PDB file of C-alpha atoms in Angstrom:
ATOM      1  CA  MET A   1      -7.618  13.976 -67.136  1.00  0.00           C
ATOM      2  CA  THR A   2      -4.946  14.454 -69.909  1.00  0.00           C
ATOM      3  CA  ILE A   3      -1.194  14.217 -69.161  1.00  0.00           C
ATOM      4  CA  GLN A   4      -0.984  17.997 -69.959  1.00  0.00           C
ATOM      5  CA  THR A   5      -3.604  18.811 -67.555  1.00  0.00           C
ATOM      6  CA  LEU A   6      -1.953  16.657 -64.765  1.00  0.00           C
ATOM      7  CA  VAL A   7       1.416  18.211 -65.415  1.00  0.00           C
ATOM      8  CA  THR A   8       0.000  21.771 -65.155  1.00  0.00           C
ATOM      9  CA  THR A   9      -1.764  20.983 -61.881  1.00  0.00           C
ATOM     10  CA  THR A  10       1.315  19.519 -60.403  1.00  0.00           C
ATOM     11  CA  ALA A  11       3.420  22.522 -61.450  1.00  0.00           C
ATOM     12  CA  THR A  12       0.685  24.813 -60.017  1.00  0.00           C
ATOM     13  CA  SER A  13       0.745  22.979 -56.806  1.00  0.00           C
ATOM     14  CA  SER A  14       4.534  22.833 -56.538  1.00  0.00           C
ATOM     15  CA  LYS A  15       4.643  26.574 -57.114  1.00  0.00           C
ATOM     16  CA  TRP A  16       2.022  27.318 -54.418  1.00  0.00           C
ATOM     17  CA  LEU A  17       4.106  25.164 -52.059  1.00  0.00           C
ATOM     18  CA  GLN A  18       7.250  27.055 -52.829  1.00  0.00           C
ATOM     19  CA  ASN A  19       5.604  30.428 -52.370  1.00  0.00           C
ATOM     20  CA  TYR A  20       4.105  29.292 -49.080  1.00  0.00           C
ATOM     21  CA  VAL A  21       7.519  28.107 -47.750  1.00  0.00           C
ATOM     22  CA  LYS A  22       9.092  31.399 -48.833  1.00  0.00           C
ATOM     23  CA  SER A  23       6.346  33.496 -47.229  1.00  0.00           C
ATOM     24  CA  PHE A  24       6.293  31.480 -43.955  1.00  0.00           C
ATOM     25  CA  ASN A  25       7.773  33.425 -41.091  1.00  0.00           C
ATOM     26  CA  TRP A  26      10.262  30.874 -39.697  1.00  0.00           C
ATOM     27  CA  GLU A  27      11.668  33.395 -37.286  1.00  0.00           C
ATOM     28  CA  SER A  28       8.367  33.938 -35.637  1.00  0.00           C
ATOM     29  CA  PHE A  29       7.637  30.142 -35.673  1.00  0.00           C
ATOM     30  CA  PHE A  30      11.011  29.144 -33.976  1.00  0.00           C
ATOM     31  CA  HIS A  31      10.495  32.027 -31.536  1.00  0.00           C
ATOM     32  CA  LEU A  32       7.023  30.705 -30.659  1.00  0.00           C
ATOM     33  CA  VAL A  33       8.290  27.155 -30.266  1.00  0.00           C
ATOM     34  CA  THR A  34      11.320  28.189 -28.078  1.00  0.00           C
ATOM     35  CA  THR A  35       9.241  30.495 -25.861  1.00  0.00           C
ATOM     36  CA  ARG A  36       6.594  27.776 -25.398  1.00  0.00           C
ATOM     37  CA  PHE A  37       9.351  25.202 -24.610  1.00  0.00           C
ATOM     38  CA  PHE A  38      11.052  27.413 -21.872  1.00  0.00           C
ATOM     39  CA  ASN A  39       7.650  28.238 -20.468  1.00  0.00           C
ATOM     40  CA  LEU A  40       6.692  24.647 -20.082  1.00  0.00           C
ATOM     41  CA  LEU A  41      10.248  23.887 -18.616  1.00  0.00           C
ATOM     42  CA  ALA A  42       9.850  26.719 -16.208  1.00  0.00           C
ATOM     43  CA  LEU A  43       6.451  25.681 -15.054  1.00  0.00           C
ATOM     44  CA  THR A  44       7.654  22.134 -14.560  1.00  0.00           C
ATOM     45  CA  VAL A  45      10.605  23.286 -12.471  1.00  0.00           C
ATOM     46  CA  LEU A  46       8.258  25.587 -10.364  1.00  0.00           C
ATOM     47  CA  PHE A  47       5.748  22.887  -9.586  1.00  0.00           C
ATOM     48  CA  PHE A  48       8.494  20.426  -8.911  1.00  0.00           C
ATOM     49  CA  LEU A  49      10.059  22.732  -6.304  1.00  0.00           C
ATOM     50  CA  ILE A  50       6.552  23.401  -4.885  1.00  0.00           C
ATOM     51  CA  ASN A  51       5.885  19.684  -4.534  1.00  0.00           C
ATOM     52  CA  LEU A  52       9.279  19.124  -2.971  1.00  0.00           C
ATOM     53  CA  ILE A  53       9.181  21.930  -0.511  1.00  0.00           C
ATOM     54  CA  GLY A  54       5.560  21.288   0.381  1.00  0.00           C
ATOM     55  CA  LYS A  55       6.132  17.637   1.201  1.00  0.00           C
ATOM     56  CA  ALA A  56       9.203  18.561   3.209  1.00  0.00           C
ATOM     57  CA  ILE A  57       7.169  20.974   5.282  1.00  0.00           C
ATOM     58  CA  LEU A  58       4.255  18.544   5.771  1.00  0.00           C
ATOM     59  CA  SER A  59       6.800  15.791   6.651  1.00  0.00           C
ATOM     60  CA  ARG A  60       8.580  17.928   9.129  1.00  0.00           C
ATOM     61  CA  SER A  61       5.413  19.076  10.645  1.00  0.00           C
ATOM     62  CA  PHE A  62       4.066  15.529  11.239  1.00  0.00           C
ATOM     63  CA  ARG A  63       7.386  14.359  12.611  1.00  0.00           C
ATOM     64  CA  LYS A  64       7.647  17.211  15.104  1.00  0.00           C
ATOM     65  CA  TYR A  65       4.024  16.630  16.267  1.00  0.00           C
ATOM     66  CA  LEU A  66       4.743  12.901  16.571  1.00  0.00           C
ATOM     67  CA  SER A  67       7.952  13.561  18.564  1.00  0.00           C
ATOM     68  CA  THR A  68       5.827  15.413  21.377  1.00  0.00           C
ATOM     69  CA  ARG A  69       3.804  12.229  21.965  1.00  0.00           C
ATOM     70  CA  ASP A  70       4.841   9.350  24.275  1.00  0.00           C
ATOM     71  CA  GLN A  71       4.578   6.846  21.479  1.00  0.00           C
ATOM     72  CA  THR A  72       4.354   6.732  17.645  1.00  0.00           C
ATOM     73  CA  SER A  73       0.622   6.845  16.674  1.00  0.00           C
ATOM     74  CA  ASN A  74      -0.174   4.515  13.687  1.00  0.00           C
ATOM     75  CA  ARG A  75      -3.254   6.661  13.149  1.00  0.00           C
ATOM     76  CA  LEU A  76      -1.236   9.906  12.726  1.00  0.00           C
ATOM     77  CA  GLN A  77       1.158   8.101  10.309  1.00  0.00           C
ATOM     78  CA  THR A  78      -1.885   7.017   8.226  1.00  0.00           C
ATOM     79  CA  ILE A  79      -3.227  10.618   8.179  1.00  0.00           C
ATOM     80  CA  SER A  80       0.313  11.910   7.301  1.00  0.00           C
ATOM     81  CA  MET A  81       0.689   9.525   4.266  1.00  0.00           C
ATOM     82  CA  LEU A  82      -2.876  10.248   3.085  1.00  0.00           C
ATOM     83  CA  THR A  83      -2.174  14.161   3.301  1.00  0.00           C
ATOM     84  CA  MET A  84       1.085  13.765   1.343  1.00  0.00           C
ATOM     85  CA  ASN A  85      -0.786  11.838  -1.380  1.00  0.00           C
ATOM     86  CA  LEU A  86      -3.483  14.435  -1.440  1.00  0.00           C
ATOM     87  CA  PHE A  87      -0.977  17.262  -1.712  1.00  0.00           C
ATOM     88  CA  HIS A  88       0.953  15.352  -4.451  1.00  0.00           C
ATOM     89  CA  TYR A  89      -2.127  14.895  -6.643  1.00  0.00           C
ATOM     90  CA  THR A  90      -3.376  18.464  -6.114  1.00  0.00           C
ATOM     91  CA  ILE A  91       0.069  19.780  -7.414  1.00  0.00           C
ATOM     92  CA  LEU A  92      -0.015  17.369 -10.181  1.00  0.00           C
ATOM     93  CA  PHE A  93      -3.511  18.622 -11.309  1.00  0.00           C
ATOM     94  CA  PHE A  94      -2.513  22.278 -11.244  1.00  0.00           C
ATOM     95  CA  TRP A  95       0.748  21.431 -13.143  1.00  0.00           C
ATOM     96  CA  VAL A  96      -1.258  19.652 -15.901  1.00  0.00           C
ATOM     97  CA  TYR A  97      -3.739  22.581 -15.975  1.00  0.00           C
ATOM     98  CA  ALA A  98      -0.891  25.079 -16.276  1.00  0.00           C
ATOM     99  CA  LEU A  99       0.718  23.184 -19.105  1.00  0.00           C
ATOM    100  CA  LEU A 100      -2.397  22.925 -21.202  1.00  0.00           C
ATOM    101  CA  SER A 101      -3.175  26.484 -20.652  1.00  0.00           C
ATOM    102  CA  THR A 102       0.360  27.421 -21.822  1.00  0.00           C
ATOM    103  CA  LEU A 103      -0.198  25.390 -24.898  1.00  0.00           C
ATOM    104  CA  GLY A 104      -3.294  27.255 -25.676  1.00  0.00           C
ATOM    105  CA  VAL A 105      -5.825  24.481 -24.712  1.00  0.00           C
ATOM    106  CA  PRO A 106      -9.082  25.925 -23.547  1.00  0.00           C
ATOM    107  CA  VAL A 107      -9.220  23.790 -20.341  1.00  0.00           C
ATOM    108  CA  GLY A 108     -11.856  26.001 -18.793  1.00  0.00           C
ATOM    109  CA  THR A 109     -14.211  25.715 -21.790  1.00  0.00           C
ATOM    110  CA  LEU A 110     -13.701  21.902 -21.838  1.00  0.00           C
ATOM    111  CA  ILE A 111     -14.610  21.546 -18.219  1.00  0.00           C
ATOM    112  CA  ALA A 112     -17.592  23.830 -18.562  1.00  0.00           C
ATOM    113  CA  GLY A 113     -18.881  22.198 -21.717  1.00  0.00           C
ATOM    114  CA  ALA A 114     -18.329  18.512 -20.808  1.00  0.00           C
ATOM    115  CA  GLY A 115     -18.710  18.750 -17.026  1.00  0.00           C
ATOM    116  CA  ILE A 116     -16.011  17.673 -14.459  1.00  0.00           C
ATOM    117  CA  PHE A 117     -17.542  14.236 -14.077  1.00  0.00           C
ATOM    118  CA  SER A 118     -17.750  13.590 -17.826  1.00  0.00           C
ATOM    119  CA  LEU A 119     -14.213  14.839 -18.226  1.00  0.00           C
ATOM    120  CA  ALA A 120     -13.082  12.502 -15.547  1.00  0.00           C
ATOM    121  CA  LEU A 121     -14.666   9.531 -17.281  1.00  0.00           C
ATOM    122  CA  GLY A 122     -13.317  10.570 -20.593  1.00  0.00           C
ATOM    123  CA  LEU A 123      -9.812  10.653 -19.085  1.00  0.00           C
ATOM    124  CA  GLY A 124     -10.201   7.173 -17.718  1.00  0.00           C
ATOM    125  CA  ALA A 125     -10.315   8.428 -14.095  1.00  0.00           C
ATOM    126  CA  GLN A 126     -13.272   6.415 -12.948  1.00  0.00           C
ATOM    127  CA  GLY A 127     -10.857   3.882 -11.226  1.00  0.00           C
ATOM    128  CA  PHE A 128      -9.073   6.671  -9.578  1.00  0.00           C
ATOM    129  CA  VAL A 129     -12.221   8.115  -8.145  1.00  0.00           C
ATOM    130  CA  SER A 130     -13.241   4.612  -6.737  1.00  0.00           C
ATOM    131  CA  ASP A 131      -9.728   4.319  -5.292  1.00  0.00           C
ATOM    132  CA  LEU A 132      -9.917   7.750  -3.647  1.00  0.00           C
ATOM    133  CA  VAL A 133     -13.444   7.163  -2.211  1.00  0.00           C
ATOM    134  CA  THR A 134     -12.463   3.797  -0.818  1.00  0.00           C
ATOM    135  CA  GLY A 135      -9.290   5.154   0.741  1.00  0.00           C
ATOM    136  CA  ILE A 136     -11.173   7.935   2.471  1.00  0.00           C
ATOM    137  CA  SER A 137     -13.724   5.385   3.791  1.00  0.00           C
ATOM    138  CA  ILE A 138     -10.942   3.273   5.137  1.00  0.00           C
ATOM    139  CA  LEU A 139      -9.536   6.264   6.964  1.00  0.00           C
ATOM    140  CA  VAL A 140     -12.843   7.527   8.240  1.00  0.00           C
ATOM    141  CA  GLU A 141     -13.978   4.076   9.448  1.00  0.00           C
ATOM    142  CA  GLN A 142     -10.615   3.260  10.898  1.00  0.00           C
ATOM    143  CA  GLN A 143     -10.522  -0.165   9.307  1.00  0.00           C
ATOM    144  CA  PHE A 144      -6.646  -0.328   9.622  1.00  0.00           C
ATOM    145  CA  ASP A 145      -3.629   1.915  10.087  1.00  0.00           C
ATOM    146  CA  VAL A 146      -0.164   1.844   8.999  1.00  0.00           C
ATOM    147  CA  GLY A 147       1.689  -0.746  11.097  1.00  0.00           C
ATOM    148  CA  ASP A 148      -1.279  -3.071  11.405  1.00  0.00           C
ATOM    149  CA  SER A 149      -1.096  -6.657  10.727  1.00  0.00           C
ATOM    150  CA  VAL A 150      -3.834  -7.452   8.254  1.00  0.00           C
ATOM    151  CA  LYS A 151      -5.168 -10.059   5.629  1.00  0.00           C
ATOM    152  CA  ILE A 152      -6.623  -8.557   2.559  1.00  0.00           C
ATOM    153  CA  GLY A 153      -8.108 -11.214   0.409  1.00  0.00           C
ATOM    154  CA  THR A 154      -5.257 -13.796  -0.097  1.00  0.00           C
ATOM    155  CA  ILE A 155      -2.538 -11.237   0.934  1.00  0.00           C
ATOM    156  CA  GLU A 156      -1.142 -11.325   4.466  1.00  0.00           C
ATOM    157  CA  GLY A 157       1.349  -8.834   6.024  1.00  0.00           C
ATOM    158  CA  VAL A 158       1.932  -5.494   7.664  1.00  0.00           C
ATOM    159  CA  VAL A 159       0.537  -2.201   6.177  1.00  0.00           C
ATOM    160  CA  THR A 160       3.389  -0.072   5.305  1.00  0.00           C
ATOM    161  CA  ALA A 161       1.583   2.585   3.402  1.00  0.00           C
ATOM    162  CA  LEU A 162      -1.961   3.898   2.723  1.00  0.00           C
ATOM    163  CA  GLY A 163      -2.496   6.167  -0.150  1.00  0.00           C
ATOM    164  CA  LEU A 164      -5.135   7.602  -2.073  1.00  0.00           C
ATOM    165  CA  ARG A 165      -4.787   5.145  -4.831  1.00  0.00           C
ATOM    166  CA  THR A 166      -3.195   2.042  -3.422  1.00  0.00           C
ATOM    167  CA  THR A 167      -2.377   0.312  -0.071  1.00  0.00           C
ATOM    168  CA  GLN A 168       0.959  -1.282   0.425  1.00  0.00           C
ATOM    169  CA  VAL A 169       1.043  -4.585   2.434  1.00  0.00           C
ATOM    170  CA  THR A 170       4.642  -6.183   3.240  1.00  0.00           C
ATOM    171  CA  SER A 171       4.405  -9.887   3.497  1.00  0.00           C
ATOM    172  CA  ALA A 172       6.445 -11.886   6.003  1.00  0.00           C
ATOM    173  CA  ASP A 173       8.989 -12.707   3.369  1.00  0.00           C
ATOM    174  CA  GLY A 174       9.541  -9.026   2.523  1.00  0.00           C
ATOM    175  CA  THR A 175       7.267  -8.942  -0.516  1.00  0.00           C
ATOM    176  CA  VAL A 176       5.687  -5.505  -0.983  1.00  0.00           C
ATOM    177  CA  ASN A 177       2.032  -5.997  -2.417  1.00  0.00           C
ATOM    178  CA  TYR A 178       0.393  -2.892  -4.080  1.00  0.00           C
ATOM    179  CA  ILE A 179      -3.399  -3.290  -3.683  1.00  0.00           C
ATOM    180  CA  PRO A 180      -5.724  -0.857  -5.374  1.00  0.00           C
ATOM    181  CA  ASN A 181      -8.019   0.591  -2.774  1.00  0.00           C
ATOM    182  CA  ARG A 182     -11.136  -0.458  -4.950  1.00  0.00           C
ATOM    183  CA  ASN A 183     -10.149  -4.007  -4.637  1.00  0.00           C
ATOM    184  CA  ILE A 184     -10.241  -4.044  -0.884  1.00  0.00           C
ATOM    185  CA  THR A 185     -13.508  -5.510   0.161  1.00  0.00           C
ATOM    186  CA  ILE A 186     -12.907  -7.991   3.196  1.00  0.00           C
ATOM    187  CA  ILE A 187     -10.222  -6.954   5.754  1.00  0.00           C
ATOM    188  CA  ALA A 188      -9.069  -9.177   8.624  1.00  0.00           C
ATOM    189  CA  ASN A 189      -7.206  -6.915  11.099  1.00  0.00           C
ATOM    190  CA  ARG A 190      -5.073  -8.736  13.573  1.00  0.00           C
ATOM    191  CA  SER A 191      -3.795  -5.664  15.390  1.00  0.00           C
ATOM    192  CA  ARG A 192      -6.854  -4.501  17.083  1.00  0.00           C
ATOM    193  CA  ASN A 193      -7.707  -7.209  19.725  1.00  0.00           C
ATOM    194  CA  ASN A 194      -5.755  -9.590  21.720  1.00  0.00           C
ATOM    195  CA  MET A 195      -4.724 -12.814  19.776  1.00  0.00           C
ATOM    196  CA  ARG A 196      -4.820 -16.460  20.539  1.00  0.00           C
ATOM    197  CA  ALA A 197      -1.718 -18.400  19.899  1.00  0.00           C
ATOM    198  CA  LEU A 198      -2.437 -22.166  19.475  1.00  0.00           C
ATOM    199  CA  VAL A 199       0.448 -24.348  20.188  1.00  0.00           C
ATOM    200  CA  ASN A 200      -0.074 -27.863  18.700  1.00  0.00           C
ATOM    201  CA  ILE A 201       2.208 -30.642  19.988  1.00  0.00           C
ATOM    202  CA  PRO A 202       2.049 -33.737  17.833  1.00  0.00           C
ATOM    203  CA  ILE A 203       1.194 -36.921  19.497  1.00  0.00           C
ATOM    204  CA  ALA A 204       0.469 -40.507  18.625  1.00  0.00           C
ATOM    205  CA  ALA A 205      -2.305 -42.844  19.491  1.00  0.00           C
ATOM    206  CA  ASN A 206      -0.192 -44.489  22.177  1.00  0.00           C
ATOM    207  CA  THR A 207       1.384 -41.372  23.664  1.00  0.00           C
ATOM    208  CA  PRO A 208       0.755 -41.298  27.386  1.00  0.00           C
ATOM    209  CA  VAL A 209      -1.260 -38.131  27.423  1.00  0.00           C
ATOM    210  CA  GLU A 210      -1.596 -38.051  31.193  1.00  0.00           C
ATOM    211  CA  GLN A 211       2.227 -37.537  31.479  1.00  0.00           C
ATOM    212  CA  LEU A 212       2.286 -34.525  29.147  1.00  0.00           C
ATOM    213  CA  THR A 213       0.105 -32.213  31.370  1.00  0.00           C
ATOM    214  CA  PRO A 214       2.548 -31.837  34.274  1.00  0.00           C
ATOM    215  CA  ILE A 215       5.460 -31.442  31.771  1.00  0.00           C
ATOM    216  CA  ILE A 216       3.603 -28.662  29.991  1.00  0.00           C
ATOM    217  CA  GLU A 217       2.692 -26.967  33.254  1.00  0.00           C
ATOM    218  CA  ALA A 218       6.336 -27.020  34.310  1.00  0.00           C
ATOM    219  CA  VAL A 219       7.456 -25.333  31.094  1.00  0.00           C
ATOM    220  CA  ASN A 220       4.606 -22.678  31.460  1.00  0.00           C
ATOM    221  CA  THR A 221       5.686 -21.942  35.001  1.00  0.00           C
ATOM    222  CA  LYS A 222       9.170 -21.092  33.688  1.00  0.00           C
ATOM    223  CA  LEU A 223       8.434 -19.462  30.567  1.00  0.00           C
ATOM    224  CA  VAL A 224       5.242 -17.302  30.986  1.00  0.00           C
ATOM    225  CA  PRO A 225       6.994 -14.771  33.516  1.00  0.00           C
ATOM    226  CA  ALA A 226       9.638 -14.213  30.753  1.00  0.00           C
ATOM    227  CA  HIS A 227       6.959 -13.175  28.247  1.00  0.00           C
ATOM    228  CA  PRO A 228       4.924 -10.137  29.537  1.00  0.00           C
ATOM    229  CA  SER A 229       2.972 -10.236  26.181  1.00  0.00           C
ATOM    230  CA  ILE A 230       0.916 -13.067  27.596  1.00  0.00           C
ATOM    231  CA  LEU A 231      -2.162 -11.793  29.088  1.00  0.00           C
ATOM    232  CA  GLU A 232      -3.729 -14.789  30.598  1.00  0.00           C
ATOM    233  CA  ASP A 233      -2.616 -18.166  32.057  1.00  0.00           C
ATOM    234  CA  PRO A 234      -2.084 -20.753  29.190  1.00  0.00           C
ATOM    235  CA  ASP A 235      -5.225 -22.867  28.600  1.00  0.00           C
ATOM    236  CA  LEU A 236      -4.405 -26.562  28.322  1.00  0.00           C
ATOM    237  CA  ILE A 237      -7.115 -27.685  25.861  1.00  0.00           C
ATOM    238  CA  GLY A 238      -5.935 -31.128  25.568  1.00  0.00           C
ATOM    239  CA  VAL A 239      -6.046 -33.878  22.768  1.00  0.00           C
ATOM    240  CA  VAL A 240      -7.456 -32.366  19.410  1.00  0.00           C
ATOM    241  CA  THR A 241      -7.737 -33.813  15.968  1.00  0.00           C
ATOM    242  CA  LEU A 242      -6.662 -31.343  13.229  1.00  0.00           C
ATOM    243  CA  THR A 243      -8.386 -31.235   9.780  1.00  0.00           C
ATOM    244  CA  GLY A 244      -5.693 -33.452   8.348  1.00  0.00           C
ATOM    245  CA  GLY A 245      -6.462 -36.171  10.877  1.00  0.00           C
ATOM    246  CA  GLU A 246      -3.409 -35.550  12.985  1.00  0.00           C
ATOM    247  CA  LEU A 247      -3.582 -35.946  16.782  1.00  0.00           C
ATOM    248  CA  VAL A 248      -2.146 -33.038  18.625  1.00  0.00           C
ATOM    249  CA  TYR A 249      -2.050 -31.824  22.375  1.00  0.00           C
ATOM    250  CA  GLN A 250      -3.258 -28.255  22.124  1.00  0.00           C
ATOM    251  CA  VAL A 251      -2.336 -25.281  24.358  1.00  0.00           C
ATOM    252  CA  ALA A 252      -3.843 -21.930  23.863  1.00  0.00           C
ATOM    253  CA  LEU A 253      -2.088 -18.568  24.791  1.00  0.00           C
ATOM    254  CA  VAL A 254      -3.848 -15.270  24.887  1.00  0.00           C
ATOM    255  CA  ALA A 255      -1.367 -12.517  23.975  1.00  0.00           C
ATOM    256  CA  LYS A 256      -0.978  -9.067  22.674  1.00  0.00           C
ATOM    257  CA  ASN A 257      -1.439  -8.694  18.926  1.00  0.00           C
ATOM    258  CA  GLY A 258       1.831  -9.135  16.980  1.00  0.00           C
ATOM    259  CA  SER A 259       3.379 -11.491  19.546  1.00  0.00           C
ATOM    260  CA  GLN A 260       1.412 -14.565  18.749  1.00  0.00           C
ATOM    261  CA  PHE A 261       3.700 -16.144  16.062  1.00  0.00           C
ATOM    262  CA  ASN A 262       6.839 -15.743  18.138  1.00  0.00           C
ATOM    263  CA  LEU A 263       5.090 -17.405  21.150  1.00  0.00           C
ATOM    264  CA  GLN A 264       3.961 -20.192  19.130  1.00  0.00           C
ATOM    265  CA  ALA A 265       7.505 -20.992  18.085  1.00  0.00           C
ATOM    266  CA  THR A 266       9.143 -20.393  21.462  1.00  0.00           C
ATOM    267  CA  PHE A 267       6.593 -22.502  23.514  1.00  0.00           C
ATOM    268  CA  LEU A 268       6.448 -25.329  20.920  1.00  0.00           C
ATOM    269  CA  ALA A 269      10.171 -25.742  20.915  1.00  0.00           C
ATOM    270  CA  ALA A 270      10.164 -25.662  24.836  1.00  0.00           C
ATOM    271  CA  TYR A 271       7.373 -28.230  24.979  1.00  0.00           C
ATOM    272  CA  LEU A 272       9.034 -30.668  22.544  1.00  0.00           C
ATOM    273  CA  LYS A 273      12.490 -30.350  24.377  1.00  0.00           C
ATOM    274  CA  ALA A 274      10.971 -31.027  27.809  1.00  0.00           C
ATOM    275  CA  ILE A 275       8.836 -33.897  26.584  1.00  0.00           C
ATOM    276  CA  ARG A 276      11.753 -35.710  24.797  1.00  0.00           C
ATOM    277  CA  GLN A 277      13.894 -35.087  27.856  1.00  0.00           C
ATOM    278  CA  ALA A 278      11.280 -36.997  29.851  1.00  0.00           C
ATOM    279  CA  GLY A 279      11.741 -39.970  27.549  1.00  0.00           C
ATOM    280  CA  ILE A 280       8.351 -39.631  25.756  1.00  0.00           C
ATOM    281  CA  HIS A 281       8.362 -40.584  22.020  1.00  0.00           C
ATOM    282  CA  LEU A 282       6.671 -38.180  19.767  1.00  0.00           C
ATOM    283  CA  PRO A 283       5.637 -38.779  16.103  1.00  0.00           C
ATOM    284  CA  THR A 284       7.835 -37.066  13.465  1.00  0.00           C
ATOM    285  CA  HIS A 285       5.024 -36.025  11.086  1.00  0.00           C
ATOM    286  CA  ASN A 286       4.843 -32.272  10.316  1.00  0.00           C
ATOM    287  CA  VAL A 287       2.081 -30.298  11.951  1.00  0.00           C
ATOM    288  CA  THR A 288       1.239 -26.860  10.451  1.00  0.00           C
ATOM    289  CA  PRO A 289       0.126 -24.484  13.327  1.00  0.00           C
ATOM    290  CA  PRO A 290      -3.161 -22.866  12.607  1.00  0.00           C
ATOM    291  CA  THR A 291      -3.287 -19.124  11.891  1.00  0.00           C
ATOM    292  CA  ALA A 292      -4.359 -17.190  15.034  1.00  0.00           C
TER     293      ALA A 292
END
């Protein structure tokens, strides 16, 4: 290609671009952009208000229903949270659909051509569907409710929220754990049955065990009436060797779920105080109470 030909081609292209810019209807273009922008803004505000008002109505309805019952139902709180989540994601879906339709995207044609399942996979929603199915299974099978004390994998705490995608478990130190529902496989629910609170009193090989029994019984006689959560008389199991090799005198308390940890601490402190007041020497090594 000669230099003259190149100059001619460049001049022709430049002239064509200038003619295109001059002939372009900028007024119509800016009108279209402005119209689309305000339409999208109006749709966003509309769906935001629908979401806000709908959640307020649902929340008020559940609170009103719960107020007519003798006590708060964890089951109803769980259903309430799932209903709110379902409503939120439904509004979110129609908002996205409305935005795409306003922008001229043929959403209906895409769904009809690719199929809802294929479209979901294409949008990376496979994990969401798995979370949703697992969340519904947890609700239907009543595996746990809001307020239950649970252990999910290595996480222990109280269920504070059950959603369509995640479950929130608050640990004893206040940490909020967000667990995807699809990762919930094995659940230990400590709020369904009565629990055993094991109190381990550290002893040495030369500790006069025969003197401990009457001291412990005296403490039980005093403390048990003050703790109505204890359902049965304390069981004095006796001398037990723990996994680490420590010798302990073990007492088992059957109590309502949720009260076992407080009972462990209260009774252990009372036992230790009474035993030391009796002049019996106890070892000073630390003993970790087993999880009930």
